Structure formats: structure tokens, C-alpha cells
PDB file of C-alpha atoms in Angstrom:
ATOM      1  CA  UNK A1118       0.000   0.000   0.000  1.00  0.00           C
ATOM      2  CA  UNK A1119       1.289   3.454  -0.775  1.00  0.00           C
ATOM      3  CA  UNK A1120       1.789   5.899   2.035  1.00  0.00           C
ATOM      4  CA  UNK A1121      -0.639   8.725   2.547  1.00  0.00           C
ATOM      5  CA  UNK A1122       0.084  12.162   1.243  1.00  0.00           C
ATOM      6  CA  UNK A1123       0.967  14.792   3.812  1.00  0.00           C
ATOM      7  CA  UNK A1124      -1.996  17.020   4.585  1.00  0.00           C
ATOM      8  CA  UNK A1125      -1.733  20.620   5.568  1.00  0.00           C
ATOM      9  CA  UNK A1126      -3.750  21.687   8.581  1.00  0.00           C
ATOM     10  CA  UNK A1127      -5.970  23.373   9.454  1.00  0.00           C
ATOM     11  CA  UNK A1128      -8.755  22.120   7.199  1.00  0.00           C
ATOM     12  CA  UNK A1129     -11.654  24.467   6.587  1.00  0.00           C
ATOM     13  CA  UNK A1130     -15.288  23.742   5.816  1.00  0.00           C
ATOM     14  CA  UNK A1131     -18.096  26.223   5.245  1.00  0.00           C
ATOM     15  CA  UNK A1132     -18.419  27.027   8.955  1.00  0.00           C
ATOM     16  CA  UNK A1133     -15.634  25.167  10.724  1.00  0.00           C
ATOM     17  CA  UNK A1134     -11.902  24.935  11.106  1.00  0.00           C
ATOM     18  CA  UNK A1135     -10.409  21.529  11.930  1.00  0.00           C
ATOM     19  CA  UNK A1136      -6.949  21.864  13.397  1.00  0.00           C
ATOM     20  CA  UNK A1137      -4.368  19.746  15.140  1.00  0.00           C
ATOM     21  CA  UNK A1138      -4.341  19.678  18.915  1.00  0.00           C
ATOM     22  CA  UNK A1139      -2.332  22.240  20.867  1.00  0.00           C
ATOM     23  CA  UNK A1140      -1.145  21.942  24.479  1.00  0.00           C
ATOM     24  CA  UNK A1141      -3.650  24.609  25.532  1.00  0.00           C
ATOM     25  CA  UNK A1142      -6.569  22.358  24.455  1.00  0.00           C
ATOM     26  CA  UNK A1143      -6.270  20.347  27.670  1.00  0.00           C
ATOM     27  CA  UNK A1144      -8.682  22.671  29.503  1.00  0.00           C
ATOM     28  CA  UNK A1145     -11.323  22.373  26.760  1.00  0.00           C
ATOM     29  CA  UNK A1146     -10.889  18.584  26.717  1.00  0.00           C
ATOM     30  CA  UNK A1147     -11.399  18.454  30.489  1.00  0.00           C
ATOM     31  CA  UNK A1148     -14.488  20.671  30.271  1.00  0.00           C
ATOM     32  CA  UNK A1149     -16.171  18.435  27.679  1.00  0.00           C
ATOM     33  CA  UNK A1150     -14.892  14.961  28.539  1.00  0.00           C
ATOM     34  CA  UNK A1151     -15.310  15.671  32.245  1.00  0.00           C
ATOM     35  CA  UNK A1152     -19.078  15.900  31.782  1.00  0.00           C
ATOM     36  CA  UNK A1153     -20.960  12.766  32.881  1.00  0.00           C
ATOM     37  CA  UNK A1154     -23.502  13.224  30.057  1.00  0.00           C
ATOM     38  CA  UNK A1155     -20.685  13.224  27.473  1.00  0.00           C
ATOM     39  CA  UNK A1156     -18.908  10.235  29.047  1.00  0.00           C
ATOM     40  CA  UNK A1157     -22.084   8.130  29.175  1.00  0.00           C
ATOM     41  CA  UNK A1158     -21.490   6.446  25.806  1.00  0.00           C
ATOM     42  CA  UNK A1159     -17.679   6.637  25.789  1.00  0.00           C
ATOM     43  CA  UNK A1160     -15.267   4.011  27.081  1.00  0.00           C
ATOM     44  CA  UNK A1161     -13.845   6.258  29.803  1.00  0.00           C
ATOM     45  CA  UNK A1162     -15.415   7.593  32.953  1.00  0.00           C
ATOM     46  CA  UNK A1163     -15.626  11.411  33.074  1.00  0.00           C
ATOM     47  CA  UNK A1164     -12.091  12.725  32.812  1.00  0.00           C
ATOM     48  CA  UNK A1165     -10.113  14.131  35.705  1.00  0.00           C
ATOM     49  CA  UNK A1166      -7.399  16.758  35.253  1.00  0.00           C
ATOM     50  CA  UNK A1167      -4.746  14.044  35.236  1.00  0.00           C
ATOM     51  CA  UNK A1168      -6.573  11.991  32.598  1.00  0.00           C
ATOM     52  CA  UNK A1169      -7.094  15.120  30.484  1.00  0.00           C
ATOM     53  CA  UNK A1170      -3.355  15.883  30.570  1.00  0.00           C
ATOM     54  CA  UNK A1171      -2.498  12.297  29.572  1.00  0.00           C
ATOM     55  CA  UNK A1172      -5.085  12.132  26.775  1.00  0.00           C
ATOM     56  CA  UNK A1173      -4.071  15.577  25.511  1.00  0.00           C
ATOM     57  CA  UNK A1174      -0.412  14.500  25.326  1.00  0.00           C
ATOM     58  CA  UNK A1175      -1.470  11.439  23.315  1.00  0.00           C
ATOM     59  CA  UNK A1176      -3.504  13.574  20.928  1.00  0.00           C
ATOM     60  CA  UNK A1177      -0.569  15.915  20.318  1.00  0.00           C
ATOM     61  CA  UNK A1178       1.210  12.947  18.666  1.00  0.00           C
ATOM     62  CA  UNK A1179      -1.708  12.178  16.339  1.00  0.00           C
ATOM     63  CA  UNK A1180      -0.814  14.559  13.551  1.00  0.00           C
ATOM     64  CA  UNK A1181      -1.798  12.549  10.484  1.00  0.00           C
ATOM     65  CA  UNK A1182      -2.284   9.144   8.984  1.00  0.00           C
ATOM     66  CA  UNK A1183       1.271   9.457   7.684  1.00  0.00           C
ATOM     67  CA  UNK A1184       2.664  10.235  11.184  1.00  0.00           C
ATOM     68  CA  UNK A1185       4.369   7.554  13.306  1.00  0.00           C
ATOM     69  CA  UNK A1186       1.108   7.235  15.284  1.00  0.00           C
ATOM     70  CA  UNK A1187      -0.826   6.586  12.036  1.00  0.00           C
ATOM     71  CA  UNK A1188      -3.609   8.613  13.580  1.00  0.00           C
ATOM     72  CA  UNK A1189      -5.167  12.038  13.412  1.00  0.00           C
ATOM     73  CA  UNK A1190      -6.787  14.012  16.224  1.00  0.00           C
ATOM     74  CA  UNK A1191      -8.470  17.265  15.243  1.00  0.00           C
ATOM     75  CA  UNK A1192     -10.122  19.982  17.277  1.00  0.00           C
ATOM     76  CA  UNK A1193     -13.234  21.358  15.578  1.00  0.00           C
ATOM     77  CA  UNK A1194     -13.604  25.126  15.910  1.00  0.00           C
ATOM     78  CA  UNK A1195     -16.514  27.402  15.102  1.00  0.00           C
ATOM     79  CA  UNK A1196     -15.843  31.139  15.123  1.00  0.00           C
ATOM     80  CA  UNK A1197     -12.470  30.543  16.792  1.00  0.00           C
ATOM     81  CA  UNK A1198     -13.747  28.430  19.714  1.00  0.00           C
ATOM     82  CA  UNK A1199     -13.527  24.641  20.114  1.00  0.00           C
ATOM     83  CA  UNK A1200     -16.861  22.860  19.708  1.00  0.00           C
ATOM     84  CA  UNK A1201     -15.791  19.268  19.126  1.00  0.00           C
ATOM     85  CA  UNK A1202     -13.175  16.733  18.210  1.00  0.00           C
ATOM     86  CA  UNK A1203     -12.806  14.142  15.450  1.00  0.00           C
ATOM     87  CA  UNK A1204     -10.302  11.295  15.622  1.00  0.00           C
ATOM     88  CA  UNK A1205      -9.241   8.989  12.798  1.00  0.00           C
ATOM     89  CA  UNK A1206      -6.801   6.117  13.195  1.00  0.00           C
ATOM     90  CA  UNK A1207      -5.643   3.103  11.275  1.00  0.00           C
ATOM     91  CA  UNK A1208      -6.698  -0.248  12.665  1.00  0.00           C
ATOM     92  CA  UNK A1209      -4.962  -2.042   9.767  1.00  0.00           C
ATOM     93  CA  UNK A1210      -2.611   0.283   7.910  1.00  0.00           C
ATOM     94  CA  UNK A1211      -1.420  -2.360   5.460  1.00  0.00           C
ATOM     95  CA  UNK A1212      -4.957  -3.007   4.208  1.00  0.00           C
ATOM     96  CA  UNK A1213      -6.220   0.584   4.453  1.00  0.00           C
ATOM     97  CA  UNK A1214      -8.697   0.091   7.281  1.00  0.00           C
ATOM     98  CA  UNK A1215      -9.373   2.887   9.763  1.00  0.00           C
ATOM     99  CA  UNK A1216     -11.783   3.843  12.504  1.00  0.00           C
ATOM    100  CA  UNK A1217     -13.329   7.225  13.189  1.00  0.00           C
ATOM    101  CA  UNK A1218     -14.727   8.725  16.364  1.00  0.00           C
ATOM    102  CA  UNK A1219     -16.136  12.077  17.400  1.00  0.00           C
ATOM    103  CA  UNK A1220     -17.323  14.130  20.330  1.00  0.00           C
ATOM    104  CA  UNK A1221     -19.265  17.374  20.198  1.00  0.00           C
ATOM    105  CA  UNK A1222     -19.742  19.753  23.101  1.00  0.00           C
ATOM    106  CA  UNK A1223     -23.483  19.403  23.851  1.00  0.00           C
ATOM    107  CA  UNK A1224     -23.760  23.191  24.032  1.00  0.00           C
ATOM    108  CA  UNK A1225     -23.190  23.230  20.261  1.00  0.00           C
ATOM    109  CA  UNK A1226     -25.440  20.324  19.299  1.00  0.00           C
ATOM    110  CA  UNK A1227     -28.224  20.494  16.745  1.00  0.00           C
ATOM    111  CA  UNK A1228     -26.395  22.855  14.386  1.00  0.00           C
ATOM    112  CA  UNK A1229     -24.887  20.291  12.027  1.00  0.00           C
ATOM    113  CA  UNK A1230     -21.322  20.928  13.197  1.00  0.00           C
ATOM    114  CA  UNK A1231     -20.582  17.268  13.912  1.00  0.00           C
ATOM    115  CA  UNK A1232     -21.874  16.138  10.514  1.00  0.00           C
ATOM    116  CA  UNK A1233     -19.869  18.834   8.755  1.00  0.00           C
ATOM    117  CA  UNK A1234     -16.674  17.945  10.633  1.00  0.00           C
ATOM    118  CA  UNK A1235     -17.042  14.167  10.337  1.00  0.00           C
ATOM    119  CA  UNK A1236     -17.864  14.502   6.643  1.00  0.00           C
ATOM    120  CA  UNK A1237     -14.698  16.540   6.101  1.00  0.00           C
ATOM    121  CA  UNK A1238     -12.561  13.960   7.910  1.00  0.00           C
ATOM    122  CA  UNK A1239     -14.118  11.131   5.897  1.00  0.00           C
ATOM    123  CA  UNK A1240     -13.318  13.069   2.708  1.00  0.00           C
ATOM    124  CA  UNK A1241      -9.752  13.407   3.959  1.00  0.00           C
ATOM    125  CA  UNK A1242      -9.600   9.692   4.800  1.00  0.00           C
ATOM    126  CA  UNK A1243     -10.706   8.620   1.352  1.00  0.00           C
ATOM    127  CA  UNK A1244      -8.341  11.047  -0.352  1.00  0.00           C
ATOM    128  CA  UNK A1245      -5.549   9.057   1.332  1.00  0.00           C
ATOM    129  CA  UNK A1246      -4.032   6.606  -1.171  1.00  0.00           C
ATOM    130  CA  UNK A1247      -4.895   3.030  -0.277  1.00  0.00           C
ATOM    131  CA  UNK A1248      -7.739   3.831   2.132  1.00  0.00           C
ATOM    132  CA  UNK A1249     -10.287   1.056   1.730  1.00  0.00           C
ATOM    133  CA  UNK A1250     -12.661   1.259   4.690  1.00  0.00           C
ATOM    134  CA  UNK A1251     -13.520   3.512   7.632  1.00  0.00           C
ATOM    135  CA  UNK A1252     -15.685   2.196  10.468  1.00  0.00           C
ATOM    136  CA  UNK A1253     -17.362   3.767  13.480  1.00  0.00           C
ATOM    137  CA  UNK A1254     -18.175   1.629  16.521  1.00  0.00           C
ATOM    138  CA  UNK A1255     -20.721   3.155  18.869  1.00  0.00           C
ATOM    139  CA  UNK A1256     -22.483   2.335  22.090  1.00  0.00           C
ATOM    140  CA  UNK A1257     -25.841   0.988  20.923  1.00  0.00           C
ATOM    141  CA  UNK A1258     -27.702   3.540  23.063  1.00  0.00           C
ATOM    142  CA  UNK A1259     -25.997   6.477  21.342  1.00  0.00           C
ATOM    143  CA  UNK A1260     -28.739   7.192  18.843  1.00  0.00           C
ATOM    144  CA  UNK A1261     -27.481  10.719  18.099  1.00  0.00           C
ATOM    145  CA  UNK A1262     -24.124   9.388  16.883  1.00  0.00           C
ATOM    146  CA  UNK A1263     -25.860   6.617  14.931  1.00  0.00           C
ATOM    147  CA  UNK A1264     -27.963   9.229  13.120  1.00  0.00           C
ATOM    148  CA  UNK A1265     -24.818  11.260  12.426  1.00  0.00           C
ATOM    149  CA  UNK A1266     -23.066   8.212  10.937  1.00  0.00           C
ATOM    150  CA  UNK A1267     -26.025   7.668   8.623  1.00  0.00           C
ATOM    151  CA  UNK A1268     -26.160  11.380   7.660  1.00  0.00           C
ATOM    152  CA  UNK A1269     -22.534  11.302   6.496  1.00  0.00           C
ATOM    153  CA  UNK A1270     -23.184   8.236   4.350  1.00  0.00           C
ATOM    154  CA  UNK A1271     -21.980   5.434   6.595  1.00  0.00           C
ATOM    155  CA  UNK A1272     -23.976   2.215   6.451  1.00  0.00           C
ATOM    156  CA  UNK A1273     -25.310   0.385   9.484  1.00  0.00           C
ATOM    157  CA  UNK A1274     -23.495  -2.951   9.304  1.00  0.00           C
ATOM    158  CA  UNK A1275     -23.915  -4.678  12.642  1.00  0.00           C
ATOM    159  CA  UNK A1276     -25.573  -4.600  16.019  1.00  0.00           C
ATOM    160  CA  UNK A1277     -23.641  -6.672  18.547  1.00  0.00           C
ATOM    161  CA  UNK A1278     -25.752  -7.475  21.571  1.00  0.00           C
ATOM    162  CA  UNK A1279     -24.194  -7.089  25.011  1.00  0.00           C
ATOM    163  CA  UNK A1280     -20.679  -7.579  23.667  1.00  0.00           C
ATOM    164  CA  UNK A1281     -18.870  -4.919  25.710  1.00  0.00           C
ATOM    165  CA  UNK A1282     -18.540  -4.628  29.483  1.00  0.00           C
ATOM    166  CA  UNK A1283     -18.539  -0.912  30.186  1.00  0.00           C
ATOM    167  CA  UNK A1284     -18.882   0.924  33.454  1.00  0.00           C
ATOM    168  CA  UNK A1285     -20.405  -2.007  35.303  1.00  0.00           C
ATOM    169  CA  UNK A1286     -22.842  -3.241  32.672  1.00  0.00           C
ATOM    170  CA  UNK A1287     -23.008  -5.106  29.393  1.00  0.00           C
ATOM    171  CA  UNK A1288     -23.618  -2.765  26.471  1.00  0.00           C
ATOM    172  CA  UNK A1289     -24.436  -3.230  22.801  1.00  0.00           C
ATOM    173  CA  UNK A1290     -22.165  -2.020  20.007  1.00  0.00           C
ATOM    174  CA  UNK A1291     -23.401  -0.780  16.661  1.00  0.00           C
ATOM    175  CA  UNK A1292     -21.002  -0.689  13.742  1.00  0.00           C
ATOM    176  CA  UNK A1293     -21.199   1.658  10.784  1.00  0.00           C
ATOM    177  CA  UNK A1294     -18.901   1.464   7.797  1.00  0.00           C
ATOM    178  CA  UNK A1295     -18.000   3.317   4.656  1.00  0.00           C
ATOM    179  CA  UNK A1296     -15.978   1.870   1.793  1.00  0.00           C
ATOM    180  CA  UNK A1297     -13.952   3.809  -0.717  1.00  0.00           C
ATOM    181  CA  UNK A1298     -16.243   2.350  -3.390  1.00  0.00           C
ATOM    182  CA  UNK A1299     -19.240   3.929  -1.606  1.00  0.00           C
ATOM    183  CA  UNK A1300     -17.735   7.367  -2.214  1.00  0.00           C
ATOM    184  CA  UNK A1301     -17.368   7.005  -5.978  1.00  0.00           C
TER     185      UNK A1301
END
């Protein structure tokens, strides 16, 4: 498989700027990921300051699919302020398989920002030479993210019943996927 082409950041959409993480983003990350309502459908408990610092440091290394991390972590900004985050990472670089995830600050929900940002990152993913498939795996109760996946063209592929032990209970996982051939 050929390597991906370097991408210049930030990326711009009609209303948003998607940029690489900066050390100062740790406070925004803590504010959003520290919320119990945001953490409900995520793998982690609400973040503490220490967790936010650790996760922020990890995200600073995720500068592109062509980086050593083979991952991309982008802050989504609207009018100069962070409103969300989109992450994209290879799960099988050799075969061009990646996974995507996103979080939007609930204060900015219902405006289409998440769809616009995720759509832009999917466009970026499939402009990467050799990219074959991008998947999103969601907590089955996260209907808002499931609707977003469908809005950006991902197909509902699976519903795994009680396959993940999370925060003291068995949870379902829904899987959405998009193939390069779907984008043609």
C-alpha cells in the first residue's frame, strides 16, 4: 500500500476549522470529557485533570495518517472556539482500514457541526491513497451518533448485543462502515 500524502492543517469547511491539537486544548478537553452526560457512551469515565493531561499528550502525537502514530486528532472550531473533536486512526494500515470517532460539546449540538466535521474527515480519509474502509463503533444507546453516521453516508453494518462490558454493565455495540467504493 502506498503511504498517505501529507496534509496541511488546518482544514476548513463552510463554517468550521479543523486543526491539530495544541497543548492549551487540555482545559477544553477536560471541560467536555469531564461531563458525565458526554462520558455516558464513551469508554472512559468522566475525565479528571490528570486523565485530560495524559489524553491531551497522546492527541498531540496524532498529527496525520502518515505520522508515526498513524492517527489524526483534530479539534473542531466554530468562530475561533472549540466545539468538538474528530479522531481517525488506522486499525490495519497495510490493508487501508481505519476507525473514526467524534465528540461534540453538547452546548453546540443540533447545528450540524458534527456532521460537517465528520464529513470533512471522511473526505480526507478517502483522499488518502490506499484507504479502503472507515468504520465507526458506537455504544448501541448512542442514537445521536448513529444518526450522524447515517447522515454522512456510513452504512449500518452490525448490532452486537451485550458484547462490551462498560462501566459495570453489558452494552451493545453498533457498527457503521464506509468503503472507498461507496464514495465514488
